[in-house]
PDB file of C-alpha atoms in Angstrom:
ATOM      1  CA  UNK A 699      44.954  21.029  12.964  1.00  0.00           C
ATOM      2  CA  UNK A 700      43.813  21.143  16.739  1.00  0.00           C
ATOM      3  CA  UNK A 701      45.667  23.266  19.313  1.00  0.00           C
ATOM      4  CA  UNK A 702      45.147  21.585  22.731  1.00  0.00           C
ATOM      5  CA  UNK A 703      46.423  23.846  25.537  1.00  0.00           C
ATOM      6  CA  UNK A 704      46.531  21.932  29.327  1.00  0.00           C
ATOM      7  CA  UNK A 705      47.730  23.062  31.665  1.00  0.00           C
ATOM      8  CA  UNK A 706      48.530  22.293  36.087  1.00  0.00           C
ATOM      9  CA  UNK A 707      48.863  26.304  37.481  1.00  0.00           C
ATOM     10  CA  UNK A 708      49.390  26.993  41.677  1.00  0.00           C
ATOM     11  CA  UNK A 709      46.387  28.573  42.631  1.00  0.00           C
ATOM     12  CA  UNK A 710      47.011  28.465  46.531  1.00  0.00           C
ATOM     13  CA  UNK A 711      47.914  32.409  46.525  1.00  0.00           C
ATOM     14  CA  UNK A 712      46.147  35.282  45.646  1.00  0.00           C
ATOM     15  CA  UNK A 713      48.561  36.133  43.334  1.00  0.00           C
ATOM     16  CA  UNK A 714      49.033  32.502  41.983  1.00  0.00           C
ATOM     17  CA  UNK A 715      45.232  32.667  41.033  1.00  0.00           C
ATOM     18  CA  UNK A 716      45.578  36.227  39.715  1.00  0.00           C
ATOM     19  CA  UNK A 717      48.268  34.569  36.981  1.00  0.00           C
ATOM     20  CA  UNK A 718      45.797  31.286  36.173  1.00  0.00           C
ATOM     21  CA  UNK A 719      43.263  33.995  35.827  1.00  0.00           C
ATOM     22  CA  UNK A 720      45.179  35.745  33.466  1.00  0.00           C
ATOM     23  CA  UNK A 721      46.449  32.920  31.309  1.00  0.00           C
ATOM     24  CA  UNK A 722      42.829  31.463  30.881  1.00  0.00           C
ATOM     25  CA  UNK A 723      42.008  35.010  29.905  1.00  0.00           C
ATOM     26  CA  UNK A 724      44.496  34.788  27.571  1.00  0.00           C
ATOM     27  CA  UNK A 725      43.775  31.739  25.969  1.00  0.00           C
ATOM     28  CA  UNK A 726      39.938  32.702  25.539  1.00  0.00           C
ATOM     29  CA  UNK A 727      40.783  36.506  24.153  1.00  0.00           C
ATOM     30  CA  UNK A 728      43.082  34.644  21.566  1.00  0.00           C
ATOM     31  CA  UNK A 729      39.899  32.295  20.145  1.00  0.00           C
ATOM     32  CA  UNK A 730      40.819  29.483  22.205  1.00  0.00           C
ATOM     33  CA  UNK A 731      37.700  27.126  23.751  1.00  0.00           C
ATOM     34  CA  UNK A 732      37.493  25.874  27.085  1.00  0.00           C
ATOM     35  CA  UNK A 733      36.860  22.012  27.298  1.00  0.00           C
ATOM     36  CA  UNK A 734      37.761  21.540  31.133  1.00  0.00           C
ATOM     37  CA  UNK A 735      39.054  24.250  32.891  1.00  0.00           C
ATOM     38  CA  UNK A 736      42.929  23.398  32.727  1.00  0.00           C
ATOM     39  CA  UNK A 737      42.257  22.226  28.794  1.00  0.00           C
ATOM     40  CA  UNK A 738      41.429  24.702  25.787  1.00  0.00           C
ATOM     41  CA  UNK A 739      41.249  23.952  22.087  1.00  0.00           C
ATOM     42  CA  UNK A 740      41.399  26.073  19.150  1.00  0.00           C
ATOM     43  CA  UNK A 741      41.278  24.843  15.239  1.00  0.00           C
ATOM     44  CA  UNK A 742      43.779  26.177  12.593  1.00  0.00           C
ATOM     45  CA  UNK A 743      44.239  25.506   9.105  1.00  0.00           C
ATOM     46  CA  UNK A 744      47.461  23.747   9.684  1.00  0.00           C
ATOM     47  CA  UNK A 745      50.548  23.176  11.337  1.00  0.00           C
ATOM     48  CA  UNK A 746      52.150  26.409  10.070  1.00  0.00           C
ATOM     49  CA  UNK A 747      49.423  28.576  10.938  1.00  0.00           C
ATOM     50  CA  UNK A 748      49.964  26.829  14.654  1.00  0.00           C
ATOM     51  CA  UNK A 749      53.727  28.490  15.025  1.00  0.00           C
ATOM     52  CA  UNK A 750      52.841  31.946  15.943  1.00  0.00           C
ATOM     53  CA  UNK A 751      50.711  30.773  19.118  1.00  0.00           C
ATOM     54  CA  UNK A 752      53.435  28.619  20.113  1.00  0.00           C
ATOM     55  CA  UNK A 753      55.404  31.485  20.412  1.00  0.00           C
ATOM     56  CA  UNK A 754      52.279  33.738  22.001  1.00  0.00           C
ATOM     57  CA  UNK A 755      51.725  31.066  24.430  1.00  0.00           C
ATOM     58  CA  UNK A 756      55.055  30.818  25.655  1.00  0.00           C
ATOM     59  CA  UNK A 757      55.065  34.681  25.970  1.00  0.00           C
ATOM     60  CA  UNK A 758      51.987  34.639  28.339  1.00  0.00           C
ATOM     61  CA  UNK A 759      53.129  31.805  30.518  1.00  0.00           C
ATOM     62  CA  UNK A 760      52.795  32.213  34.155  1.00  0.00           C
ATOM     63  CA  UNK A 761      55.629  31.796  36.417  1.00  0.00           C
ATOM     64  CA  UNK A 762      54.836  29.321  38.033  1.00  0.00           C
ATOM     65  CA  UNK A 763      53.076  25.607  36.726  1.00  0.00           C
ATOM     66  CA  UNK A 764      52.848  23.253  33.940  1.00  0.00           C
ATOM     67  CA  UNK A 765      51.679  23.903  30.771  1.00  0.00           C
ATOM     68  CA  UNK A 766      51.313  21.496  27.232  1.00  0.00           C
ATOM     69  CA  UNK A 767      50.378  21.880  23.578  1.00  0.00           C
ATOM     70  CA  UNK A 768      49.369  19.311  22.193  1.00  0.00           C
ATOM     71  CA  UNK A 769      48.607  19.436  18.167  1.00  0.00           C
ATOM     72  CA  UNK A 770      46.658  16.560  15.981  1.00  0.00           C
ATOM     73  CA  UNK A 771      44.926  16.850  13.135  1.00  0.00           C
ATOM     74  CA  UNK A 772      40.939  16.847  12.518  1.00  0.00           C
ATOM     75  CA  UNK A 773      40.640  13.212  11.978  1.00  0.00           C
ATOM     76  CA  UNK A 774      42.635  12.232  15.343  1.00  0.00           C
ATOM     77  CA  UNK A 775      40.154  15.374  17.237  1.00  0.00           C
ATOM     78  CA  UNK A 776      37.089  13.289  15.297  1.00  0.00           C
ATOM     79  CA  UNK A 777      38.347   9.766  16.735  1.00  0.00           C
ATOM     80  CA  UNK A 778      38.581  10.932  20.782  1.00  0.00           C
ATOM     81  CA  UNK A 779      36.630   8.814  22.981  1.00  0.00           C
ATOM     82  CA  UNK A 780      34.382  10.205  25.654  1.00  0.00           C
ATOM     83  CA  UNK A 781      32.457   9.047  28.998  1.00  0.00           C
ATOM     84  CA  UNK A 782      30.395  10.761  30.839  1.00  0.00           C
ATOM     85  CA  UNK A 783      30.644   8.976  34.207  1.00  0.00           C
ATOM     86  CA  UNK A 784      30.890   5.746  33.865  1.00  0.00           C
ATOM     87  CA  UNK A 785      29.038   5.305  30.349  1.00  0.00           C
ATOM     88  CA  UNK A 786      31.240   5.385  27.247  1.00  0.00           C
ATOM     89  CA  UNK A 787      29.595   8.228  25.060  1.00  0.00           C
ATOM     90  CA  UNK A 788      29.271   6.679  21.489  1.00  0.00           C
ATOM     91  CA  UNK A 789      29.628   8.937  18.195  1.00  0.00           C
ATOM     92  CA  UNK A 790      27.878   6.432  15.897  1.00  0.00           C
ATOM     93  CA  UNK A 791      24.411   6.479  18.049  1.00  0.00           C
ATOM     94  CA  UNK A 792      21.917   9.458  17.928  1.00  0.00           C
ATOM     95  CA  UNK A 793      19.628   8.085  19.538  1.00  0.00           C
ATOM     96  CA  UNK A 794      21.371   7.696  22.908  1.00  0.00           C
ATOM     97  CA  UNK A 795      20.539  10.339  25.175  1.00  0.00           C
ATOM     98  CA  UNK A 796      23.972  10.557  27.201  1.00  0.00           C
ATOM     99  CA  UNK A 797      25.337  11.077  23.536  1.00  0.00           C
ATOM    100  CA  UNK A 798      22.586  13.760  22.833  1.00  0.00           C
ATOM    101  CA  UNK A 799      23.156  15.808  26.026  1.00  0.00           C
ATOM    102  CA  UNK A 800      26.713  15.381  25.896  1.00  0.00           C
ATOM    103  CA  UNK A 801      26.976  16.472  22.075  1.00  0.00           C
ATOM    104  CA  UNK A 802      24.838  19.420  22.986  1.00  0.00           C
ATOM    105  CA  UNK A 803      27.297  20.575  25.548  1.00  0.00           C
ATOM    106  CA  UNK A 804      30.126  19.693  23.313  1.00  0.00           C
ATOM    107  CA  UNK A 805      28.529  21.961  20.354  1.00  0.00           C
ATOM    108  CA  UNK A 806      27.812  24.921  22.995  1.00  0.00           C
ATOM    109  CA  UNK A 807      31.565  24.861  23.423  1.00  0.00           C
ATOM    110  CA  UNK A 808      32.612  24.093  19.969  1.00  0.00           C
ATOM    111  CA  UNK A 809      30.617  26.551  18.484  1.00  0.00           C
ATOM    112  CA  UNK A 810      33.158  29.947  18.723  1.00  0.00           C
ATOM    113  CA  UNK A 811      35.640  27.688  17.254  1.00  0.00           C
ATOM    114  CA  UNK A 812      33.376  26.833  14.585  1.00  0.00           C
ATOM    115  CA  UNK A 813      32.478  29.758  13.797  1.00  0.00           C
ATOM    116  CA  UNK A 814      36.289  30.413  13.578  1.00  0.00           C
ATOM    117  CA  UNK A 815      36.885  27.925  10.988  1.00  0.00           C
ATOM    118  CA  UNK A 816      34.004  29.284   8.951  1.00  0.00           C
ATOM    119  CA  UNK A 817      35.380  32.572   8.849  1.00  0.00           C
ATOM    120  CA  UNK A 818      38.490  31.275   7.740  1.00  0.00           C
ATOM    121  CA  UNK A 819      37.539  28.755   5.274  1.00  0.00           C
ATOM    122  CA  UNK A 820      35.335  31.787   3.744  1.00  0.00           C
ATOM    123  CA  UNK A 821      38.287  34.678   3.804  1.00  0.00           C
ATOM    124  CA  UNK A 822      40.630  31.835   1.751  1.00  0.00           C
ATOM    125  CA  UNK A 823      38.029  30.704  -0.477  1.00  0.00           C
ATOM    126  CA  UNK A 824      35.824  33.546  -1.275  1.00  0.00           C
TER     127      UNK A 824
END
């Protein structure tokens, strides 16, 4: 299961970009990955193992702003389409460079998360 965190925070005040600070902070000290800068990810095992940073998350939440979870599983993460400008980036060829450069960026990001799920799969499995 994906964790999708986006969120809309004030950031007009000092203060109101001292709490968007903190809540990105958060997010990243808790294993989440930054797509975009309102939108981080994080993989779990499933939707159980999701319930404890629903509850985190709402603990952390600024005062002031939007925020969303979103949760889907693997195969609806694997099927998201993405452009970079105005050309559709497509999955199925390598050989694209948009697709190249945007997968390398994509695995850059990805890769703490990954690393995640490895450690995980190993601790329940080993």
């Amino acid at each position: 299961m994906w964790m999708i965190v986006l969120f809309d925070l004030p950031v007009i005040e000092k203060t109101e970009r001292k709490e968007a600070t903190k809540f990105r902070n958060f997010l990243l000290d808790n294993g989440f990955g930054m797509i975009q800068y309102s939108i981080y990810t994080k993989l779990f095992s499933g939707k159980d193992s999701c319930e404890k940073y629903y509850k985190l998350i709402q603990q952390n939440l600024p005062s002031e702003g939007k925020v969303d979870i979103i949760t889907i599983t693997d195969k609806q993460y694997g099927n998201i389409i993405s452009y970079q400008s105005t050309e559709k980036v497509e999955k199925n060829n390598l050989n694209n460079s948009v697709y190249s450069n945007f997968l390398l960026k994509k695995i850059r990001l990805m890769l703490p998360i990954s690393l995640y799920f490895i450690e995980l799969h190993q601790t329940y499995y080993n």
